[in-house]
Short mmCIF file of N, CA and C in Angstrom, two decimals:
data_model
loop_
_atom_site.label_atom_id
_atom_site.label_comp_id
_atom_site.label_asym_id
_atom_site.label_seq_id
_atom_site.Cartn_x
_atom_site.Cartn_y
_atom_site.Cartn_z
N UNK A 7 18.33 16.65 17.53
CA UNK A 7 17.81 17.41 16.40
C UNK A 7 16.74 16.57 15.70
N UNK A 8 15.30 17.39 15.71
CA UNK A 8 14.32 16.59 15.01
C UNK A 8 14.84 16.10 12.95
N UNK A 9 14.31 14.99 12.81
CA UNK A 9 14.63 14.86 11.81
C UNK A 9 13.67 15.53 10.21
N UNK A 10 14.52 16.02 9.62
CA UNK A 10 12.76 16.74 8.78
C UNK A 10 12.94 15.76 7.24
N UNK A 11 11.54 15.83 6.69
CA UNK A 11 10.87 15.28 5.91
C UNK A 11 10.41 16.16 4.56
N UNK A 12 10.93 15.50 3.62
CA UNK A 12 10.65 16.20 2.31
C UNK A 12 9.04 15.49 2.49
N UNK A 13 8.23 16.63 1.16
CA UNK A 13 7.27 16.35 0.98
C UNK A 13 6.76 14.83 0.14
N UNK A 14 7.76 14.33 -0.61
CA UNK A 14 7.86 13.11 -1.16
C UNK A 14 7.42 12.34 0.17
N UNK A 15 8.45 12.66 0.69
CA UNK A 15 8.48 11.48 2.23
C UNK A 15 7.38 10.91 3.10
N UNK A 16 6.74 12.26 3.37
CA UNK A 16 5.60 12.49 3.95
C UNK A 16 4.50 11.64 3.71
N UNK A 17 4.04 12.11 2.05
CA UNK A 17 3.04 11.34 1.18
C UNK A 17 3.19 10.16 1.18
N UNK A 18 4.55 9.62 0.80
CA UNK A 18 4.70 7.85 0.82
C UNK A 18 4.17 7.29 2.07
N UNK A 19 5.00 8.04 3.26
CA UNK A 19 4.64 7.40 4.76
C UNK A 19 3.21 7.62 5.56
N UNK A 20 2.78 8.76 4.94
CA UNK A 20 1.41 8.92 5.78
C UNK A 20 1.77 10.30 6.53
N UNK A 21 2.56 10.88 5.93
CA UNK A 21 2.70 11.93 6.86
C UNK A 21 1.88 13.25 7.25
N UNK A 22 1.56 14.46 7.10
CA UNK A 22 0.63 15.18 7.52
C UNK A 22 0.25 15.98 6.18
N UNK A 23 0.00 14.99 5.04
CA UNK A 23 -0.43 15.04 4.02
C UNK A 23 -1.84 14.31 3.63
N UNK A 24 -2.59 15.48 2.22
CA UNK A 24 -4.20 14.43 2.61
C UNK A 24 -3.95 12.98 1.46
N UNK A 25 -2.42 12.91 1.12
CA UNK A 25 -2.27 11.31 1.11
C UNK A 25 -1.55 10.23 1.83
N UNK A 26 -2.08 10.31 3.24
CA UNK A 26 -1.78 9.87 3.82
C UNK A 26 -2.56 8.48 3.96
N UNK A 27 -3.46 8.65 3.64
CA UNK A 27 -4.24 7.39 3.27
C UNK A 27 -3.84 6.40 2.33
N UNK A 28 -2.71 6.64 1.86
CA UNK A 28 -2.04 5.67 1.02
C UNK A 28 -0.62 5.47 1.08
N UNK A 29 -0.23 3.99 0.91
CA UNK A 29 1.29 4.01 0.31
C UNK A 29 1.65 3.18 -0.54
N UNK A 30 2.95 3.29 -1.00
CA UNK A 30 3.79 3.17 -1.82
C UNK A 30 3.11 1.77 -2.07
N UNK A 31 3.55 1.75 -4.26
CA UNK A 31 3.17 -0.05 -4.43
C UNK A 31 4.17 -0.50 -3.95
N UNK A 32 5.56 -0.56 -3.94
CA UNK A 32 7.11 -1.07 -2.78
C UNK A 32 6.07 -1.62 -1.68
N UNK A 33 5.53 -0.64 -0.75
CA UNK A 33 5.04 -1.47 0.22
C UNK A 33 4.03 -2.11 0.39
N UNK A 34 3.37 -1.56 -0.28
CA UNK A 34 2.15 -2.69 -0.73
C UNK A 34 2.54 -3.83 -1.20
N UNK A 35 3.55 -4.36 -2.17
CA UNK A 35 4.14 -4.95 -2.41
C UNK A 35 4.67 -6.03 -1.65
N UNK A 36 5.84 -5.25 -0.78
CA UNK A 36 6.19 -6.46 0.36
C UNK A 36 5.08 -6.63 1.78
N UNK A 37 4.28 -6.06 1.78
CA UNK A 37 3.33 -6.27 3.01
C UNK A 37 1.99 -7.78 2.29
N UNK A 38 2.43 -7.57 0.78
CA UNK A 38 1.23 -8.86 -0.08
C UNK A 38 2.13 -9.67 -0.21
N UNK A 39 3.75 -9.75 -0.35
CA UNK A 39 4.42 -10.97 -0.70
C UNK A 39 4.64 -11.20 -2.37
N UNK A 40 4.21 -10.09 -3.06
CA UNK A 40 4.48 -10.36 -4.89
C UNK A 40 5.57 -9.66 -4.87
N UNK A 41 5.69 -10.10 -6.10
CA UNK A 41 7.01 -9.22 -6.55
C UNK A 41 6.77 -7.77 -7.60
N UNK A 42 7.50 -7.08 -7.20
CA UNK A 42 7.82 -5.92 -8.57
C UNK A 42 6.90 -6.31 -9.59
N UNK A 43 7.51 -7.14 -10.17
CA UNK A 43 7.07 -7.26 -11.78
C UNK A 43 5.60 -7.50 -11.49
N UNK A 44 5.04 -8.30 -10.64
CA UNK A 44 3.85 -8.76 -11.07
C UNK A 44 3.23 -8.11 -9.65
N UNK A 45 3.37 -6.81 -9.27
CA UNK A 45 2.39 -5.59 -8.40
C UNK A 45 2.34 -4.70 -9.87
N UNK A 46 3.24 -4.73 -10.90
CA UNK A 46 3.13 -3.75 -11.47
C UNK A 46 2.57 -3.82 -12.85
N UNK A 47 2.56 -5.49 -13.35
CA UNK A 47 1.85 -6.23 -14.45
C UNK A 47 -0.22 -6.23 -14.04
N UNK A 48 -0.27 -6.18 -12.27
CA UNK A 48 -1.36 -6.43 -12.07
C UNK A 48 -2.41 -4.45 -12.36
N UNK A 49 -1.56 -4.09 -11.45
CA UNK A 49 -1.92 -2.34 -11.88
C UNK A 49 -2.17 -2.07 -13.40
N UNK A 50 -1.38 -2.25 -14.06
CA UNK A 50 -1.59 -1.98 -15.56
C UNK A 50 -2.96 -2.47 -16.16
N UNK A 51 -2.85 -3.84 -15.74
CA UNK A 51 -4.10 -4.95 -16.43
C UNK A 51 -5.49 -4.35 -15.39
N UNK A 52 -5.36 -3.35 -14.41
CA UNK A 52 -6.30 -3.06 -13.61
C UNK A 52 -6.86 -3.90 -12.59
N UNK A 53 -6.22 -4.79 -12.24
CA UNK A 53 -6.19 -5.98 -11.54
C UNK A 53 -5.51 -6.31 -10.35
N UNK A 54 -4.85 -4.82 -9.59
CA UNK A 54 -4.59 -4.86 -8.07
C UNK A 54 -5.41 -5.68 -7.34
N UNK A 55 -5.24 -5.88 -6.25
CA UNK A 55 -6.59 -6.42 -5.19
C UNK A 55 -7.04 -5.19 -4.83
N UNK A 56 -6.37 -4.11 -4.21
CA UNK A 56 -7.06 -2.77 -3.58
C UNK A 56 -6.90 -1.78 -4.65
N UNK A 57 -7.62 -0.50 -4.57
CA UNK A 57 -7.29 0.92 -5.23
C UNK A 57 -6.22 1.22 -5.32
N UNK A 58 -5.78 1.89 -6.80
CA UNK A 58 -4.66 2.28 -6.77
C UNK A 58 -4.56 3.82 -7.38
N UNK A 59 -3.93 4.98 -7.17
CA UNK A 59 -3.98 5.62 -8.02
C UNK A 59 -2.01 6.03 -8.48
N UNK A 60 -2.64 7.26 -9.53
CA UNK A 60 -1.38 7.13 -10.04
C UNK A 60 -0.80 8.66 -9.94
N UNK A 61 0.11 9.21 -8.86
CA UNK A 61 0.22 10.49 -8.69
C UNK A 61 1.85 10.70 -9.32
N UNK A 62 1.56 11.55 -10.45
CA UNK A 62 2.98 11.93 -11.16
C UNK A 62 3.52 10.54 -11.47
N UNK A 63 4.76 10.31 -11.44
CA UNK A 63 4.89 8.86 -11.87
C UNK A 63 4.47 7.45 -10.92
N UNK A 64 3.84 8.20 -10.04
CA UNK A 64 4.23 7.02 -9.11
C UNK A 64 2.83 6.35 -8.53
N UNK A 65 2.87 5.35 -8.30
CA UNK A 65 1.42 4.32 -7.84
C UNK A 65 1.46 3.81 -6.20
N UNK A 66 0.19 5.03 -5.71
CA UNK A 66 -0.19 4.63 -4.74
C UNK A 66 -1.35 3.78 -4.45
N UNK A 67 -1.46 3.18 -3.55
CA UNK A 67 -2.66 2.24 -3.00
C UNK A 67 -3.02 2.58 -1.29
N UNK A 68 -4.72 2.43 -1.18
CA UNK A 68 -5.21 2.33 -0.58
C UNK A 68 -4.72 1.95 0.85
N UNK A 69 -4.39 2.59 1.59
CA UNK A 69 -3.57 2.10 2.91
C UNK A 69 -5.04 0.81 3.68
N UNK A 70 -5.91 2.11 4.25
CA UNK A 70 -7.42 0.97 4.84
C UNK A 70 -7.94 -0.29 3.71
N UNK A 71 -8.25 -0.37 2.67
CA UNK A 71 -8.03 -1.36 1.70
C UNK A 71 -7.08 -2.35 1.96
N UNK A 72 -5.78 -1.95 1.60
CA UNK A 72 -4.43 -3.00 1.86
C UNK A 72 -4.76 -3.74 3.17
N UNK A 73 -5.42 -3.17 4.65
CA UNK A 73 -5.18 -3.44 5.69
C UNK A 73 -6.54 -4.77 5.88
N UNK A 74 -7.33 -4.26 5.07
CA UNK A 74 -8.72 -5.00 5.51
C UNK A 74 -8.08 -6.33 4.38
N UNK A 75 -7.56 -6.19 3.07
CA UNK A 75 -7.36 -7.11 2.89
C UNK A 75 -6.40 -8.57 3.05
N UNK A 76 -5.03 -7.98 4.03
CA UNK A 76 -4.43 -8.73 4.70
C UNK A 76 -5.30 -9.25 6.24
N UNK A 77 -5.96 -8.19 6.22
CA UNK A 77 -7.16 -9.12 8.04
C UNK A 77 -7.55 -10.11 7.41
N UNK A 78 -8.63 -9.55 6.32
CA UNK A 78 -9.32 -10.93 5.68
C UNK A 78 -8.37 -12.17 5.08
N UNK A 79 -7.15 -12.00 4.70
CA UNK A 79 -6.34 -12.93 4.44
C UNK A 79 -5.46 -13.63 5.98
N UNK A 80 -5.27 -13.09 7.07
CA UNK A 80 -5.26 -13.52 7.88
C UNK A 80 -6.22 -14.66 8.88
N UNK A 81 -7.19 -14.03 8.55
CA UNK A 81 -8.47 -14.16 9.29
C UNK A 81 -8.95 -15.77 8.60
N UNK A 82 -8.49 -16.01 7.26
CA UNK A 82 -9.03 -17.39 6.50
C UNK A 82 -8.02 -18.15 6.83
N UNK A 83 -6.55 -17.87 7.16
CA UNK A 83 -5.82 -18.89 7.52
C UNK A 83 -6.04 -19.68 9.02
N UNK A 84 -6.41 -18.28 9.78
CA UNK A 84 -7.41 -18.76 10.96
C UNK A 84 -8.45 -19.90 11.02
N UNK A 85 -8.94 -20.29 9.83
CA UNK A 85 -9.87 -21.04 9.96
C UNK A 85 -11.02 -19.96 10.00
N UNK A 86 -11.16 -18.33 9.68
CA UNK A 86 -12.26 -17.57 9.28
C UNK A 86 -12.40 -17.39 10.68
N UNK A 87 -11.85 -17.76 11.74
CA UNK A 87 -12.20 -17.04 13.42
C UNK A 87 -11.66 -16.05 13.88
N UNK A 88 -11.91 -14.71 14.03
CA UNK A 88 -11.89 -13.54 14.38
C UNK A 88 -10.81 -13.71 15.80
N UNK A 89 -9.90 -12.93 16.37
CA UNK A 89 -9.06 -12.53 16.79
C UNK A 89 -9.66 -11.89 18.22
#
């Protein structure tokens, strides 16, 4: 039995929603290594690293953003040499 998906679900994960281009600050969160308090001290002060917006209560970010900015944070521990 396929498993089904509330519309909440969808949106957080990328599902066949047009916010799929974004997720959750939670995962934005643990995919940057901060914590709670200070993903959510930085949003306020407007001071995320990527876009964020704010749908009903909840704060999404930039999925392609988040991604380019962990490459580029990858990419400097590299020594800045491309993959």
């Amino acid at each position: 039995m396929a498993q089904t998906q509330t519309r909440a679900t969808r949106r957080a994960t990328g599902g066949d929603s047009p916010q799929s281009e974004m997720v959750t600050l939670a995962e934005a969160r643990r995919r940057l290594g901060i914590s709670r308090g200070t993903s959510y001290d930085l949003v306020a002060a407007g001071k995320f690293p990527v876009p964020t917006a704010r749908v009903g209560g909840r704060v999404l970010v930039n999925r392609a953003a988040l991604d380019a900015l962990i490459e580029f944070g990858d990419a400097r521990e590299r020594g800045g040499q491309e993959a």
